[in-house]
CSV table of C-alpha atoms in Angstrom, one decimal:
chain,number,residue,atom,x,y,z
A,1,MET,CA,0.1,37.4,44.7
A,2,ASN,CA,3.1,39.7,43.5
A,3,LYS,CA,5.5,37.5,45.7
A,4,ILE,CA,4.2,34.2,43.9
A,5,ILE,CA,4.7,35.6,40.4
A,6,SER,CA,8.2,36.7,41.2
A,7,ILE,CA,8.9,33.1,42.4
A,8,VAL,CA,7.6,31.6,39.4
A,9,LEU,CA,9.4,33.9,37.2
A,10,LEU,CA,12.7,33.2,39.0
A,11,LEU,CA,12.1,29.4,38.8
A,12,PHE,CA,11.3,29.7,35.1
A,13,ILE,CA,14.5,31.6,34.4
A,14,PHE,CA,16.8,29.4,36.4
A,15,GLY,CA,15.1,26.2,35.4
A,16,ASN,CA,15.7,27.0,31.8
A,17,ALA,CA,19.3,28.1,32.1
A,18,ALA,CA,21.9,25.7,30.8
A,19,VAL,CA,24.7,25.1,33.3
A,20,PHE,CA,27.7,23.4,32.1
A,21,ALA,CA,30.4,22.5,34.6
A,22,GLN,CA,32.9,21.0,32.4
A,23,THR,CA,33.3,20.9,28.5
A,24,ASN,CA,35.0,17.9,27.0
A,25,ASN,CA,35.4,17.8,23.3
A,26,ASP,CA,35.8,13.9,23.4
A,27,ALA,CA,32.1,13.7,24.9
A,28,ILE,CA,30.4,15.6,22.0
A,29,LEU,CA,27.8,13.3,20.4
A,30,LYS,CA,28.4,12.6,16.8
A,31,ILE,CA,25.4,12.2,14.5
A,32,LYS,CA,25.2,8.8,12.8
A,33,ASP,CA,24.0,8.3,9.4
A,34,THR,CA,20.8,6.0,9.1
A,35,VAL,CA,21.7,5.0,5.7
A,36,LYS,CA,23.4,1.6,5.0
A,37,SER,CA,26.2,2.9,3.1
A,38,ASN,CA,27.4,6.2,1.6
A,39,ASP,CA,26.9,5.0,-1.9
A,40,ILE,CA,23.2,6.2,-2.2
A,41,ASP,CA,21.8,6.2,-5.6
A,42,PRO,CA,19.2,8.8,-5.8
A,43,LEU,CA,17.9,7.4,-9.0
A,44,THR,CA,17.1,3.9,-7.7
A,45,PRO,CA,13.4,4.7,-7.0
A,46,ALA,CA,13.0,6.2,-10.5
A,47,LYS,CA,14.7,3.1,-12.1
A,48,ALA,CA,12.6,0.9,-10.2
A,49,ALA,CA,9.4,2.7,-11.2
A,50,PHE,CA,10.4,3.0,-14.8
A,51,TYR,CA,11.2,-0.8,-14.9
A,52,SER,CA,7.9,-1.5,-13.3
A,53,ALA,CA,6.1,0.8,-16.0
A,54,ILE,CA,7.8,-1.0,-18.8
A,55,LEU,CA,7.0,-4.6,-17.6
A,56,PRO,CA,4.9,-5.0,-14.4
A,57,GLY,CA,6.9,-6.8,-11.6
A,58,LEU,CA,10.4,-5.9,-13.3
A,59,GLY,CA,10.6,-3.0,-10.7
A,60,GLN,CA,10.0,-5.7,-7.8
A,61,ALA,CA,12.6,-7.9,-9.4
A,62,TYR,CA,15.1,-4.9,-9.4
A,63,ASN,CA,14.5,-4.3,-5.6
A,64,LYS,CA,15.0,-8.0,-5.1
A,65,LYS,CA,11.6,-8.6,-3.8
A,66,TYR,CA,10.7,-11.5,-6.0
A,67,TRP,CA,7.9,-12.7,-3.8
A,68,LYS,CA,5.9,-9.6,-4.9
A,69,ILE,CA,5.9,-10.7,-8.5
A,70,PRO,CA,3.3,-13.4,-8.3
A,71,ILE,CA,1.1,-10.9,-6.6
A,72,VAL,CA,1.4,-8.4,-9.1
A,73,TYR,CA,0.7,-10.8,-11.9
A,74,GLY,CA,-2.1,-12.5,-9.9
A,75,ALA,CA,-3.9,-9.1,-9.5
A,76,ILE,CA,-3.4,-7.7,-13.0
A,77,GLY,CA,-4.2,-11.3,-14.5
A,78,THR,CA,-7.3,-11.7,-12.5
A,79,SER,CA,-8.5,-8.4,-13.4
A,80,THR,CA,-7.8,-8.9,-17.1
A,81,TYR,CA,-9.6,-12.3,-17.1
A,82,LEU,CA,-12.6,-10.7,-15.4
A,83,TYR,CA,-12.6,-8.0,-18.0
A,84,ILE,CA,-12.5,-10.4,-20.9
A,85,ASP,CA,-15.2,-12.7,-19.3
A,86,ASN,CA,-17.6,-10.0,-18.6
A,87,THR,CA,-17.2,-8.2,-22.0
A,88,LYS,CA,-17.8,-11.6,-23.6
A,89,LYS,CA,-20.9,-12.1,-21.6
A,90,TYR,CA,-22.1,-8.5,-22.3
A,91,ASN,CA,-21.7,-9.1,-26.0
A,92,GLN,CA,-23.7,-12.4,-25.9
A,93,TYR,CA,-26.5,-10.6,-24.2
A,94,ARG,CA,-26.5,-7.7,-26.4
A,95,ASP,CA,-26.5,-9.8,-29.5
A,96,ALA,CA,-29.3,-11.8,-28.3
A,97,TYR,CA,-31.2,-8.6,-27.6
A,98,LYS,CA,-30.4,-7.3,-31.0
A,99,SER,CA,-31.5,-10.4,-32.6
A,100,ARG,CA,-34.7,-10.4,-30.8
A,101,LEU,CA,-35.4,-6.9,-31.8
A,102,ALA,CA,-34.7,-7.9,-35.5
A,103,GLY,CA,-37.3,-10.7,-35.3
A,104,ASN,CA,-34.9,-13.5,-35.0
A,105,PRO,CA,-34.8,-14.6,-31.4
A,106,ASP,CA,-31.9,-16.6,-30.0
A,107,PRO,CA,-33.1,-20.1,-28.7
A,108,ASP,CA,-30.5,-20.0,-25.8
A,109,TYR,CA,-32.1,-16.9,-24.6
A,110,ASP,CA,-35.8,-17.5,-25.2
A,111,TYR,CA,-36.6,-18.0,-21.3
A,112,LEU,CA,-35.4,-14.2,-20.6
A,113,SER,CA,-37.7,-11.1,-21.3
A,114,ASP,CA,-36.4,-8.0,-22.9
A,115,LYS,CA,-36.1,-6.3,-19.5
A,116,GLN,CA,-33.9,-9.1,-18.2
A,117,LEU,CA,-31.7,-9.0,-21.3
A,118,ILE,CA,-31.2,-5.2,-20.9
A,119,SER,CA,-30.5,-5.6,-17.1
A,120,ALA,CA,-27.9,-8.4,-18.0
A,121,GLN,CA,-26.2,-6.0,-20.5
A,122,GLU,CA,-25.9,-3.4,-17.9
A,123,PHE,CA,-24.8,-5.8,-15.2
A,124,TYR,CA,-22.0,-7.1,-17.4
A,125,GLN,CA,-21.1,-3.9,-18.9
A,126,ARG,CA,-20.6,-2.3,-15.4
A,127,ASN,CA,-18.5,-5.4,-14.3
A,128,ALA,CA,-16.1,-5.0,-17.3
A,129,SER,CA,-15.8,-1.4,-16.6
A,130,LEU,CA,-14.9,-2.0,-13.0
A,131,SER,CA,-12.4,-4.7,-14.1
A,132,ALA,CA,-10.7,-2.1,-16.5
A,133,LEU,CA,-10.4,0.2,-13.6
A,134,PHE,CA,-8.9,-2.6,-11.4
A,135,ILE,CA,-6.4,-3.3,-14.3
A,136,VAL,CA,-5.3,0.3,-14.4
A,137,GLY,CA,-5.3,0.6,-10.5
A,138,PHE,CA,-3.2,-2.4,-9.9
A,139,TYR,CA,-0.8,-1.4,-12.7
A,140,ILE,CA,-0.3,2.1,-11.1
A,141,LEU,CA,-0.1,0.4,-7.6
A,142,ASN,CA,2.8,-2.0,-9.0
A,143,ILE,CA,4.8,1.3,-10.1
A,144,ILE,CA,4.2,2.9,-6.7
A,145,ASP,CA,5.1,-0.1,-4.7
A,146,ALA,CA,8.4,-0.4,-6.7
A,147,ASN,CA,9.2,3.2,-6.3
A,148,VAL,CA,8.5,3.3,-2.5
A,149,ASP,CA,10.3,0.2,-1.9
A,150,ALA,CA,13.3,1.2,-3.7
A,151,ALA,CA,13.5,4.6,-1.6
A,152,LEU,CA,12.9,2.7,1.6
A,153,ILE,CA,15.6,0.0,0.9
A,154,GLN,CA,18.3,2.6,1.2
A,155,PHE,CA,17.5,3.1,5.1
A,156,ASN,CA,19.2,1.1,7.8
A,157,VAL,CA,16.8,-1.0,9.7
A,158,ASN,CA,18.3,-2.8,12.6
A,159,GLN,CA,17.5,-4.0,16.1
A,160,ASN,CA,18.4,-1.1,17.8
A,161,LEU,CA,15.0,0.4,16.8
A,162,SER,CA,12.2,-2.0,16.7
A,163,LEU,CA,8.3,-1.9,17.1
A,164,ARG,CA,7.1,-5.4,18.2
A,165,PRO,CA,3.5,-6.7,19.2
A,166,GLU,CA,3.3,-7.8,22.8
A,167,TYR,CA,1.0,-10.2,24.4
A,168,ASN,CA,0.7,-10.3,28.3
A,169,PRO,CA,-1.9,-12.4,30.1
A,170,ASP,CA,-3.2,-10.6,33.1
A,171,SER,CA,-3.1,-13.0,36.1
A,172,VAL,CA,-5.9,-11.4,38.0
A,173,THR,CA,-8.7,-10.8,35.5
A,174,LEU,CA,-7.5,-13.6,33.1
A,175,LYS,CA,-7.8,-11.2,30.3
A,176,SER,CA,-5.3,-10.8,27.6
A,177,ASN,CA,-3.4,-7.5,27.2
A,178,LEU,CA,-2.3,-6.6,23.8
A,179,GLY,CA,-0.1,-3.9,22.9
A,180,LEU,CA,3.0,-2.4,21.0
A,181,THR,CA,6.5,-2.1,22.4
A,182,LEU,CA,8.9,0.5,21.1
A,183,ASN,CA,12.3,-0.4,21.8
A,184,TYR,CA,15.4,1.9,21.1
A,185,ARG,CA,18.9,1.0,22.1
A,186,PHE,CA,21.9,3.3,22.2
């Protein structure tokens, strides 16, 4: 037992020892910078976020990601439309309920009971609140997207490092094999 421990200890010591036969200063690896250029502007993400906060989509235009602008306006615009529409319907049902309580029932809503009018008010009020929350959420997401995109655009992404999906049909089982391939070329 003592002999095995000493052999393992010797292998550990000599296995971890670094042995250099020659030293050549020309063969020293130099660290390459992963940035596109040395002209890095650390304020670029802050500018993009500021522009998006002032006018949604302006930060995406600053980052030259023009295809994102219709998505930003579509998300915020749809949420705004739903907020206005739900608020309008809430006010209609509320006014119909109030006029019924005052003794002057609205003929357009005669087929609904008091309970149904209250339920409709709650439904449209909840949807209007959710739509307002979505407006704020998409506005903040617009600012975050512009900031992150401006920060990531400064890094060099080339074909030396790539992650691609790969599809290989198996000839034996006739099943498809899906996976990811990570390639790094020196």
